[in-house]
mmCIF file of N, CA, C and O in Angstrom:
data_model
loop_
_atom_site.group_PDB
_atom_site.id
_atom_site.type_symbol
_atom_site.label_atom_id
_atom_site.label_comp_id
_atom_site.label_asym_id
_atom_site.label_seq_id
_atom_site.Cartn_x
_atom_site.Cartn_y
_atom_site.Cartn_z
ATOM 1 N N MET A 93 -26.951 -14.305 25.715
ATOM 2 C CA MET A 93 -25.514 -14.404 25.816
ATOM 3 C C MET A 93 -24.887 -14.765 24.466
ATOM 4 O O MET A 93 -23.728 -14.524 24.252
ATOM 5 N N PHE A 94 -25.721 -15.331 23.591
ATOM 6 C CA PHE A 94 -25.218 -15.697 22.274
ATOM 7 C C PHE A 94 -24.725 -14.468 21.522
ATOM 8 O O PHE A 94 -23.700 -14.514 20.844
ATOM 9 N N LEU A 95 -25.446 -13.355 21.646
ATOM 10 C CA LEU A 95 -25.080 -12.131 20.948
ATOM 11 C C LEU A 95 -23.717 -11.618 21.403
ATOM 12 O O LEU A 95 -22.906 -11.165 20.594
ATOM 13 N N ILE A 96 -23.430 -11.709 22.690
ATOM 14 C CA ILE A 96 -22.132 -11.268 23.215
ATOM 15 C C ILE A 96 -21.012 -12.121 22.630
ATOM 16 O O ILE A 96 -19.978 -11.603 22.206
ATOM 17 N N ARG A 97 -21.230 -13.419 22.593
ATOM 18 C CA ARG A 97 -20.212 -14.317 22.030
ATOM 19 C C ARG A 97 -20.018 -14.027 20.539
ATOM 20 O O ARG A 97 -18.893 -14.043 20.030
ATOM 21 N N GLU A 98 -21.104 -13.768 19.838
ATOM 22 C CA GLU A 98 -21.024 -13.471 18.405
ATOM 23 C C GLU A 98 -20.245 -12.176 18.164
ATOM 24 O O GLU A 98 -19.414 -12.095 17.260
ATOM 25 N N LYS A 99 -20.506 -11.154 18.972
ATOM 26 C CA LYS A 99 -19.785 -9.890 18.841
ATOM 27 C C LYS A 99 -18.309 -10.060 19.187
ATOM 28 O O LYS A 99 -17.441 -9.463 18.538
ATOM 29 N N ALA A 100 -17.997 -10.852 20.216
ATOM 30 C CA ALA A 100 -16.600 -11.102 20.583
ATOM 31 C C ALA A 100 -15.869 -11.757 19.420
ATOM 32 O O ALA A 100 -14.723 -11.402 19.104
ATOM 33 N N LEU A 101 -16.510 -12.705 18.766
ATOM 34 C CA LEU A 101 -15.923 -13.371 17.608
ATOM 35 C C LEU A 101 -15.696 -12.378 16.468
ATOM 36 O O LEU A 101 -14.639 -12.382 15.832
ATOM 37 N N TYR A 102 -16.656 -11.497 16.236
ATOM 38 C CA TYR A 102 -16.536 -10.473 15.205
ATOM 39 C C TYR A 102 -15.331 -9.572 15.479
ATOM 40 O O TYR A 102 -14.526 -9.306 14.590
ATOM 41 N N PHE A 103 -15.207 -9.089 16.728
ATOM 42 C CA PHE A 103 -14.097 -8.200 17.068
ATOM 43 C C PHE A 103 -12.751 -8.920 16.983
ATOM 44 O O PHE A 103 -11.768 -8.346 16.522
ATOM 45 N N ALA A 104 -12.707 -10.169 17.405
ATOM 46 C CA ALA A 104 -11.463 -10.937 17.331
ATOM 47 C C ALA A 104 -11.020 -11.087 15.881
ATOM 48 O O ALA A 104 -9.845 -10.889 15.558
ATOM 49 N N GLU A 105 -11.953 -11.417 15.003
ATOM 50 C CA GLU A 105 -11.617 -11.564 13.583
ATOM 51 C C GLU A 105 -11.186 -10.223 12.987
ATOM 52 O O GLU A 105 -10.262 -10.160 12.184
ATOM 53 N N SER A 106 -11.864 -9.138 13.400
ATOM 54 C CA SER A 106 -11.505 -7.804 12.912
ATOM 55 C C SER A 106 -10.091 -7.407 13.330
ATOM 56 O O SER A 106 -9.413 -6.670 12.626
ATOM 57 N N LEU A 107 -9.666 -7.914 14.483
ATOM 58 C CA LEU A 107 -8.331 -7.599 15.000
ATOM 59 C C LEU A 107 -7.278 -8.616 14.565
ATOM 60 O O LEU A 107 -6.136 -8.558 15.004
ATOM 61 N N GLY A 108 -7.676 -9.556 13.718
ATOM 62 C CA GLY A 108 -6.728 -10.513 13.163
ATOM 63 C C GLY A 108 -6.511 -11.771 13.978
ATOM 64 O O GLY A 108 -5.586 -12.533 13.713
ATOM 65 N N HIS A 109 -7.340 -12.039 14.963
ATOM 66 C CA HIS A 109 -7.233 -13.260 15.777
ATOM 67 C C HIS A 109 -8.133 -14.338 15.179
ATOM 68 O O HIS A 109 -9.261 -14.552 15.610
ATOM 69 N N LYS A 110 -7.633 -15.017 14.179
ATOM 70 C CA LYS A 110 -8.437 -15.999 13.435
ATOM 71 C C LYS A 110 -8.703 -17.274 14.231
ATOM 72 O O LYS A 110 -9.647 -17.993 13.954
ATOM 73 N N ASP A 111 -7.889 -17.553 15.250
ATOM 74 C CA ASP A 111 -8.018 -18.798 16.008
ATOM 75 C C ASP A 111 -8.871 -18.639 17.271
ATOM 76 O O ASP A 111 -9.045 -19.579 18.034
ATOM 77 N N PHE A 112 -9.462 -17.465 17.514
ATOM 78 C CA PHE A 112 -10.275 -17.218 18.710
ATOM 79 C C PHE A 112 -11.591 -17.973 18.618
ATOM 80 O O PHE A 112 -12.247 -18.003 17.582
ATOM 81 N N ILE A 113 -11.997 -18.588 19.730
ATOM 82 C CA ILE A 113 -13.282 -19.287 19.808
ATOM 83 C C ILE A 113 -14.074 -18.676 20.961
ATOM 84 O O ILE A 113 -13.642 -18.726 22.110
ATOM 85 N N ALA A 114 -15.209 -18.091 20.656
ATOM 86 C CA ALA A 114 -16.048 -17.459 21.682
ATOM 87 C C ALA A 114 -16.974 -18.507 22.286
ATOM 88 O O ALA A 114 -18.175 -18.506 22.075
ATOM 89 N N SER A 115 -16.420 -19.393 23.069
ATOM 90 C CA SER A 115 -17.205 -20.482 23.663
ATOM 91 C C SER A 115 -17.961 -19.997 24.896
ATOM 92 O O SER A 115 -17.724 -18.908 25.412
ATOM 93 N N VAL A 116 -18.858 -20.835 25.378
ATOM 94 C CA VAL A 116 -19.584 -20.534 26.613
ATOM 95 C C VAL A 116 -18.594 -20.416 27.766
ATOM 96 O O VAL A 116 -18.708 -19.529 28.612
ATOM 97 N N GLY A 117 -17.604 -21.295 27.787
ATOM 98 C CA GLY A 117 -16.572 -21.244 28.824
ATOM 99 C C GLY A 117 -15.782 -19.952 28.784
ATOM 100 O O GLY A 117 -15.469 -19.369 29.831
ATOM 101 N N TRP A 118 -15.460 -19.469 27.581
ATOM 102 C CA TRP A 118 -14.747 -18.205 27.454
ATOM 103 C C TRP A 118 -15.569 -17.072 28.057
ATOM 104 O O TRP A 118 -15.064 -16.253 28.822
ATOM 105 N N LEU A 119 -16.864 -17.030 27.735
ATOM 106 C CA LEU A 119 -17.724 -15.966 28.240
ATOM 107 C C LEU A 119 -17.859 -16.046 29.760
ATOM 108 O O LEU A 119 -17.783 -15.029 30.448
ATOM 109 N N ASP A 120 -18.036 -17.251 30.294
ATOM 110 C CA ASP A 120 -18.132 -17.414 31.751
ATOM 111 C C ASP A 120 -16.870 -16.916 32.444
ATOM 112 O O ASP A 120 -16.943 -16.217 33.457
ATOM 113 N N LYS A 121 -15.715 -17.269 31.913
ATOM 114 C CA LYS A 121 -14.447 -16.824 32.509
ATOM 115 C C LYS A 121 -14.264 -15.316 32.372
ATOM 116 O O LYS A 121 -13.756 -14.661 33.276
ATOM 117 N N PHE A 122 -14.684 -14.752 31.246
ATOM 118 C CA PHE A 122 -14.602 -13.312 31.035
ATOM 119 C C PHE A 122 -15.449 -12.581 32.075
ATOM 120 O O PHE A 122 -15.018 -11.606 32.692
ATOM 121 N N LYS A 123 -16.684 -13.064 32.269
ATOM 122 C CA LYS A 123 -17.570 -12.428 33.245
ATOM 123 C C LYS A 123 -17.005 -12.546 34.656
ATOM 124 O O LYS A 123 -17.048 -11.580 35.424
ATOM 125 N N LYS A 124 -16.459 -13.688 34.997
ATOM 126 C CA LYS A 124 -15.880 -13.887 36.334
ATOM 127 C C LYS A 124 -14.652 -12.991 36.532
ATOM 128 O O LYS A 124 -14.494 -12.363 37.582
ATOM 129 N N ARG A 125 -13.809 -12.893 35.533
ATOM 130 C CA ARG A 125 -12.584 -12.092 35.605
ATOM 131 C C ARG A 125 -12.892 -10.608 35.794
ATOM 132 O O ARG A 125 -12.176 -9.894 36.484
ATOM 133 N N HIS A 126 -14.002 -10.140 35.202
ATOM 134 C CA HIS A 126 -14.359 -8.722 35.267
ATOM 135 C C HIS A 126 -15.514 -8.445 36.233
ATOM 136 O O HIS A 126 -16.095 -7.355 36.209
ATOM 137 N N CYS A 127 -15.856 -9.433 37.077
ATOM 138 C CA CYS A 127 -16.916 -9.294 38.099
ATOM 139 C C CYS A 127 -18.237 -8.845 37.481
ATOM 140 O O CYS A 127 -18.888 -7.907 37.963
ATOM 141 N N ILE A 128 -18.648 -9.515 36.417
ATOM 142 C CA ILE A 128 -19.916 -9.211 35.746
ATOM 143 C C ILE A 128 -20.896 -10.320 36.091
ATOM 144 O O ILE A 128 -20.588 -11.498 35.948
ATOM 145 N N ILE A 129 -22.071 -9.920 36.572
ATOM 146 C CA ILE A 129 -23.090 -10.902 36.939
ATOM 147 C C ILE A 129 -24.401 -10.563 36.241
ATOM 148 O O ILE A 129 -24.605 -9.439 35.775
ATOM 149 N N GLN A 130 -25.302 -11.538 36.202
ATOM 150 C CA GLN A 130 -26.614 -11.326 35.607
ATOM 151 C C GLN A 130 -27.607 -11.107 36.732
ATOM 152 O O GLN A 130 -27.624 -11.842 37.713
ATOM 153 N N LYS A 131 -28.430 -10.068 36.615
ATOM 154 C CA LYS A 131 -29.446 -9.777 37.617
ATOM 155 C C LYS A 131 -30.801 -9.675 36.947
ATOM 156 O O LYS A 131 -30.909 -9.256 35.798
ATOM 157 N N ILE A 132 -31.825 -10.031 37.705
ATOM 158 C CA ILE A 132 -33.197 -9.906 37.227
ATOM 159 C C ILE A 132 -33.676 -8.496 37.550
ATOM 160 O O ILE A 132 -33.508 -8.023 38.673
ATOM 161 N N MET A 133 -34.245 -7.828 36.559
ATOM 162 C CA MET A 133 -34.747 -6.474 36.746
ATOM 163 C C MET A 133 -36.186 -6.550 37.251
ATOM 164 O O MET A 133 -37.128 -6.701 36.480
ATOM 165 N N SER A 134 -36.334 -6.506 38.548
ATOM 166 C CA SER A 134 -37.670 -6.557 39.128
ATOM 167 C C SER A 134 -37.636 -5.901 40.492
ATOM 168 O O SER A 134 -36.592 -5.464 40.961
ATOM 169 N N GLY A 135 -38.781 -5.872 41.128
ATOM 170 C CA GLY A 135 -38.845 -5.313 42.463
ATOM 171 C C GLY A 135 -39.271 -3.865 42.450
ATOM 172 O O GLY A 135 -39.622 -3.295 41.419
ATOM 173 N N GLU A 136 -39.241 -3.262 43.625
ATOM 174 C CA GLU A 136 -39.728 -1.907 43.791
ATOM 175 C C GLU A 136 -38.939 -0.892 42.978
ATOM 176 O O GLU A 136 -39.480 0.080 42.481
ATOM 177 N N SER A 137 -37.639 -1.117 42.838
ATOM 178 C CA SER A 137 -36.834 -0.158 42.075
ATOM 179 C C SER A 137 -37.204 -0.160 40.601
ATOM 180 O O SER A 137 -36.857 0.751 39.868
ATOM 181 N N ALA A 138 -37.923 -1.193 40.156
ATOM 182 C CA ALA A 138 -38.325 -1.271 38.753
ATOM 183 C C ALA A 138 -39.721 -0.697 38.514
ATOM 184 O O ALA A 138 -40.196 -0.681 37.401
ATOM 185 N N ASP A 139 -40.390 -0.242 39.580
ATOM 186 C CA ASP A 139 -41.729 0.305 39.432
ATOM 187 C C ASP A 139 -41.704 1.579 38.596
ATOM 188 O O ASP A 139 -40.747 2.338 38.611
ATOM 189 N N VAL A 140 -42.798 1.816 37.904
ATOM 190 C CA VAL A 140 -42.921 2.984 37.047
ATOM 191 C C VAL A 140 -43.410 4.170 37.880
ATOM 192 O O VAL A 140 -44.283 4.026 38.732
ATOM 193 N N ASP A 141 -42.883 5.335 37.616
ATOM 194 C CA ASP A 141 -43.299 6.560 38.283
ATOM 195 C C ASP A 141 -44.709 6.924 37.812
ATOM 196 O O ASP A 141 -44.927 7.183 36.628
ATOM 197 N N GLU A 142 -45.653 6.956 38.741
ATOM 198 C CA GLU A 142 -47.055 7.240 38.401
ATOM 199 C C GLU A 142 -47.227 8.623 37.788
ATOM 200 O O GLU A 142 -48.025 8.806 36.867
ATOM 201 N N ASN A 143 -46.484 9.612 38.273
ATOM 202 C CA ASN A 143 -46.589 10.963 37.724
ATOM 203 C C ASN A 143 -46.132 10.997 36.269
ATOM 204 O O ASN A 143 -46.726 11.679 35.440
ATOM 205 N N ALA A 144 -45.068 10.243 35.968
ATOM 206 C CA ALA A 144 -44.573 10.182 34.594
ATOM 207 C C ALA A 144 -45.610 9.532 33.683
ATOM 208 O O ALA A 144 -45.798 9.971 32.536
ATOM 209 N N CYS A 145 -46.298 8.517 34.187
ATOM 210 C CA CYS A 145 -47.339 7.852 33.386
ATOM 211 C C CYS A 145 -48.503 8.798 33.103
ATOM 212 O O CYS A 145 -49.003 8.859 31.974
ATOM 213 N N GLU A 146 -48.933 9.511 34.112
ATOM 214 C CA GLU A 146 -50.032 10.473 33.924
ATOM 215 C C GLU A 146 -49.639 11.567 32.941
ATOM 216 O O GLU A 146 -50.428 11.950 32.079
ATOM 217 N N ASP A 147 -48.415 12.066 33.084
ATOM 218 C CA ASP A 147 -47.929 13.100 32.178
ATOM 219 C C ASP A 147 -47.900 12.590 30.747
ATOM 220 O O ASP A 147 -48.333 13.264 29.815
ATOM 221 N N TRP A 148 -47.408 11.366 30.558
ATOM 222 C CA TRP A 148 -47.343 10.780 29.217
ATOM 223 C C TRP A 148 -48.744 10.604 28.643
ATOM 224 O O TRP A 148 -49.011 10.954 27.496
ATOM 225 N N LYS A 149 -49.657 10.075 29.473
ATOM 226 C CA LYS A 149 -51.024 9.826 29.013
ATOM 227 C C LYS A 149 -51.743 11.122 28.635
ATOM 228 O O LYS A 149 -52.468 11.166 27.641
ATOM 229 N N ASN A 150 -51.514 12.177 29.394
ATOM 230 C CA ASN A 150 -52.235 13.429 29.155
ATOM 231 C C ASN A 150 -51.571 14.350 28.144
ATOM 232 O O ASN A 150 -52.262 15.115 27.461
ATOM 233 N N ASN A 151 -50.250 14.295 28.022
ATOM 234 C CA ASN A 151 -49.545 15.268 27.189
ATOM 235 C C ASN A 151 -48.878 14.701 25.942
ATOM 236 O O ASN A 151 -48.798 15.381 24.930
ATOM 237 N N ILE A 152 -48.399 13.482 25.997
ATOM 238 C CA ILE A 152 -47.646 12.916 24.869
ATOM 239 C C ILE A 152 -48.516 12.000 24.009
ATOM 240 O O ILE A 152 -48.508 12.089 22.785
ATOM 241 N N LEU A 153 -49.279 11.128 24.658
ATOM 242 C CA LEU A 153 -50.110 10.173 23.922
ATOM 243 C C LEU A 153 -51.066 10.838 22.931
ATOM 244 O O LEU A 153 -51.162 10.386 21.780
ATOM 245 N N PRO A 154 -51.778 11.903 23.311
ATOM 246 C CA PRO A 154 -52.696 12.524 22.332
ATOM 247 C C PRO A 154 -52.006 12.953 21.036
ATOM 248 O O PRO A 154 -52.563 12.783 19.949
ATOM 249 N N ASP A 155 -50.785 13.462 21.148
ATOM 250 C CA ASP A 155 -50.042 13.855 19.943
ATOM 251 C C ASP A 155 -49.629 12.637 19.117
ATOM 252 O O ASP A 155 -49.569 12.706 17.884
ATOM 253 N N GLN A 156 -49.338 11.522 19.794
ATOM 254 C CA GLN A 156 -48.917 10.312 19.098
ATOM 255 C C GLN A 156 -50.052 9.669 18.304
ATOM 256 O O GLN A 156 -49.830 9.107 17.239
ATOM 257 N N ILE A 157 -51.274 9.734 18.831
ATOM 258 C CA ILE A 157 -52.393 9.041 18.177
ATOM 259 C C ILE A 157 -53.221 9.950 17.263
ATOM 260 O O ILE A 157 -54.091 9.454 16.552
ATOM 261 N N ARG A 158 -52.955 11.236 17.281
ATOM 262 C CA ARG A 158 -53.738 12.193 16.483
ATOM 263 C C ARG A 158 -53.819 11.809 14.997
ATOM 264 O O ARG A 158 -54.888 11.915 14.391
ATOM 265 N N PRO A 159 -52.736 11.343 14.343
ATOM 266 C CA PRO A 159 -52.821 11.045 12.899
ATOM 267 C C PRO A 159 -53.635 9.787 12.556
ATOM 268 O O PRO A 159 -53.866 9.505 11.389
ATOM 269 N N TYR A 160 -54.076 9.016 13.567
ATOM 270 C CA TYR A 160 -54.735 7.735 13.310
ATOM 271 C C TYR A 160 -56.237 7.824 13.565
ATOM 272 O O TYR A 160 -56.707 8.575 14.418
ATOM 273 N N TYR A 161 -56.993 7.002 12.826
ATOM 274 C CA TYR A 161 -58.417 6.869 13.094
ATOM 275 C C TYR A 161 -58.600 6.070 14.377
ATOM 276 O O TYR A 161 -57.819 5.163 14.677
ATOM 277 N N GLU A 162 -59.653 6.383 15.120
ATOM 278 C CA GLU A 162 -59.908 5.694 16.385
ATOM 279 C C GLU A 162 -60.062 4.187 16.188
ATOM 280 O O GLU A 162 -59.619 3.397 17.016
ATOM 281 N N LYS A 163 -60.639 3.774 15.054
ATOM 282 C CA LYS A 163 -60.837 2.343 14.795
ATOM 283 C C LYS A 163 -59.511 1.598 14.572
ATOM 284 O O LYS A 163 -59.459 0.380 14.659
ATOM 285 N N ASP A 164 -58.430 2.334 14.303
ATOM 286 C CA ASP A 164 -57.126 1.711 14.065
ATOM 287 C C ASP A 164 -56.252 1.647 15.322
ATOM 288 O O ASP A 164 -55.113 1.202 15.265
ATOM 289 N N ILE A 165 -56.772 2.098 16.446
ATOM 290 C CA ILE A 165 -56.015 2.089 17.702
ATOM 291 C C ILE A 165 -56.568 0.986 18.589
ATOM 292 O O ILE A 165 -57.781 0.901 18.808
ATOM 293 N N PHE A 166 -55.698 0.123 19.083
ATOM 294 C CA PHE A 166 -56.144 -0.969 19.949
ATOM 295 C C PHE A 166 -55.078 -1.295 20.990
ATOM 296 O O PHE A 166 -53.927 -0.912 20.867
ATOM 297 N N ASN A 167 -55.474 -1.991 22.010
ATOM 298 C CA ASN A 167 -54.590 -2.402 23.099
ATOM 299 C C ASN A 167 -54.183 -3.852 22.850
ATOM 300 O O ASN A 167 -55.035 -4.729 22.749
ATOM 301 N N ALA A 168 -52.889 -4.106 22.771
ATOM 302 C CA ALA A 168 -52.410 -5.457 22.453
ATOM 303 C C ALA A 168 -51.650 -6.097 23.614
ATOM 304 O O ALA A 168 -50.919 -7.049 23.413
ATOM 305 N N ASP A 169 -51.837 -5.610 24.849
ATOM 306 C CA ASP A 169 -51.032 -6.118 25.953
ATOM 307 C C ASP A 169 -51.383 -7.541 26.367
ATOM 308 O O ASP A 169 -50.595 -8.207 27.006
ATOM 309 N N GLU A 170 -52.559 -8.040 26.006
ATOM 310 C CA GLU A 170 -52.932 -9.402 26.378
ATOM 311 C C GLU A 170 -53.041 -10.327 25.172
ATOM 312 O O GLU A 170 -53.677 -11.364 25.243
ATOM 313 N N THR A 171 -52.413 -9.969 24.072
ATOM 314 C CA THR A 171 -52.517 -10.773 22.861
ATOM 315 C C THR A 171 -51.250 -11.559 22.557
ATOM 316 O O THR A 171 -51.139 -12.148 21.505
ATOM 317 N N SER A 172 -50.291 -11.532 23.466
ATOM 318 C CA SER A 172 -48.981 -12.167 23.273
ATOM 319 C C SER A 172 -48.165 -11.480 22.193
ATOM 320 O O SER A 172 -47.230 -12.038 21.661
ATOM 321 N N LEU A 173 -48.551 -10.266 21.841
ATOM 322 C CA LEU A 173 -47.799 -9.468 20.884
ATOM 323 C C LEU A 173 -46.968 -8.469 21.680
ATOM 324 O O LEU A 173 -47.496 -7.548 22.268
ATOM 325 N N PHE A 174 -45.665 -8.702 21.759
ATOM 326 C CA PHE A 174 -44.790 -7.858 22.552
ATOM 327 C C PHE A 174 -43.781 -7.195 21.628
ATOM 328 O O PHE A 174 -42.635 -7.614 21.523
ATOM 329 N N PHE A 175 -44.190 -6.140 20.952
ATOM 330 C CA PHE A 175 -43.326 -5.428 20.034
ATOM 331 C C PHE A 175 -42.274 -4.666 20.817
ATOM 332 O O PHE A 175 -42.581 -3.906 21.714
ATOM 333 N N LYS A 176 -41.006 -4.914 20.469
ATOM 334 C CA LYS A 176 -39.878 -4.284 21.153
ATOM 335 C C LYS A 176 -39.895 -4.566 22.654
ATOM 336 O O LYS A 176 -39.654 -3.689 23.470
ATOM 337 N N CYS A 177 -40.229 -5.774 23.020
ATOM 338 C CA CYS A 177 -40.301 -6.180 24.422
ATOM 339 C C CYS A 177 -38.916 -6.105 25.051
ATOM 340 O O CYS A 177 -37.934 -6.576 24.486
ATOM 341 N N LEU A 178 -38.844 -5.515 26.225
ATOM 342 C CA LEU A 178 -37.576 -5.392 26.931
ATOM 343 C C LEU A 178 -37.275 -6.658 27.714
ATOM 344 O O LEU A 178 -38.188 -7.307 28.224
ATOM 345 N N PRO A 179 -36.007 -7.011 27.859
ATOM 346 C CA PRO A 179 -35.651 -8.204 28.625
ATOM 347 C C PRO A 179 -35.890 -7.975 30.115
ATOM 348 O O PRO A 179 -35.962 -6.847 30.587
ATOM 349 N N ASP A 180 -36.017 -9.073 30.871
ATOM 350 C CA ASP A 180 -36.188 -8.943 32.313
ATOM 351 C C ASP A 180 -34.894 -9.234 33.070
ATOM 352 O O ASP A 180 -34.879 -9.300 34.292
ATOM 353 N N LYS A 181 -33.793 -9.431 32.335
ATOM 354 C CA LYS A 181 -32.486 -9.668 32.949
ATOM 355 C C LYS A 181 -31.456 -8.754 32.299
ATOM 356 O O LYS A 181 -31.622 -8.335 31.167
ATOM 357 N N THR A 182 -30.386 -8.478 33.037
ATOM 358 C CA THR A 182 -29.314 -7.651 32.503
ATOM 359 C C THR A 182 -27.989 -8.071 33.107
ATOM 360 O O THR A 182 -27.953 -8.755 34.131
ATOM 361 N N LEU A 183 -26.904 -7.673 32.462
ATOM 362 C CA LEU A 183 -25.566 -7.887 33.005
ATOM 363 C C LEU A 183 -25.123 -6.607 33.677
ATOM 364 O O LEU A 183 -25.341 -5.515 33.158
ATOM 365 N N THR A 184 -24.517 -6.733 34.851
ATOM 366 C CA THR A 184 -24.044 -5.577 35.598
ATOM 367 C C THR A 184 -22.813 -5.973 36.393
ATOM 368 O O THR A 184 -22.549 -7.150 36.590
ATOM 369 N N PHE A 185 -22.049 -4.986 36.826
ATOM 370 C CA PHE A 185 -20.884 -5.282 37.643
ATOM 371 C C PHE A 185 -21.338 -5.697 39.036
ATOM 372 O O PHE A 185 -22.326 -5.182 39.565
ATOM 373 N N LYS A 186 -20.610 -6.616 39.636
ATOM 374 C CA LYS A 186 -20.995 -7.233 40.892
ATOM 375 C C LYS A 186 -21.241 -6.198 42.001
ATOM 376 O O LYS A 186 -22.205 -6.305 42.742
ATOM 377 N N ASN A 187 -20.399 -5.198 42.145
ATOM 378 C CA ASN A 187 -20.505 -4.232 43.229
ATOM 379 C C ASN A 187 -21.273 -2.971 42.854
ATOM 380 O O ASN A 187 -21.359 -2.043 43.638
ATOM 381 N N GLU A 188 -21.829 -2.942 41.655
ATOM 382 C CA GLU A 188 -22.542 -1.761 41.195
ATOM 383 C C GLU A 188 -23.958 -1.734 41.782
ATOM 384 O O GLU A 188 -24.632 -2.752 41.873
ATOM 385 N N VAL A 189 -24.405 -0.554 42.204
ATOM 386 C CA VAL A 189 -25.773 -0.408 42.720
ATOM 387 C C VAL A 189 -26.711 -0.569 41.540
ATOM 388 O O VAL A 189 -26.582 0.082 40.522
ATOM 389 N N PHE A 190 -27.661 -1.469 41.689
ATOM 390 C CA PHE A 190 -28.561 -1.825 40.593
ATOM 391 C C PHE A 190 -29.944 -1.262 40.875
ATOM 392 O O PHE A 190 -30.509 -1.482 41.932
ATOM 393 N N ARG A 191 -30.518 -0.554 39.914
ATOM 394 C CA ARG A 191 -31.804 0.109 40.114
ATOM 395 C C ARG A 191 -32.950 -0.567 39.353
ATOM 396 O O ARG A 191 -34.038 -0.047 39.325
ATOM 397 N N GLY A 192 -32.726 -1.691 38.731
ATOM 398 C CA GLY A 192 -33.804 -2.380 38.020
ATOM 399 C C GLY A 192 -34.223 -1.657 36.762
ATOM 400 O O GLY A 192 -33.413 -1.062 36.082
ATOM 401 N N LYS A 193 -35.506 -1.672 36.454
ATOM 402 C CA LYS A 193 -36.031 -1.101 35.200
ATOM 403 C C LYS A 193 -36.295 0.389 35.296
ATOM 404 O O LYS A 193 -36.720 0.984 34.347
ATOM 405 N N ALA A 194 -36.106 0.980 36.431
ATOM 406 C CA ALA A 194 -36.446 2.405 36.592
ATOM 407 C C ALA A 194 -35.617 3.282 35.703
ATOM 408 O O ALA A 194 -34.575 2.977 35.258
#
């Protein structure tokens, strides 16, 4: 949420509102006024399509790893290295149908 407040401050200053303060209270009121809520992206709707995974593994992955030596390819999913890790929460409109990570 810090990033949203920082961007709001940037836009306010760009528009000449030097006295604007992007406080936590301001953001909470903004979200309430526009019916924006935070949801956790999980559950069945967030499941990965198995056919898409097989297609990626068989057709796309070989092209991606072709330029590398086999000794330079490794699996890092259990090493606490999460490069470009996606968040597990998102902001969405209260009445909007939410599909999770799908």
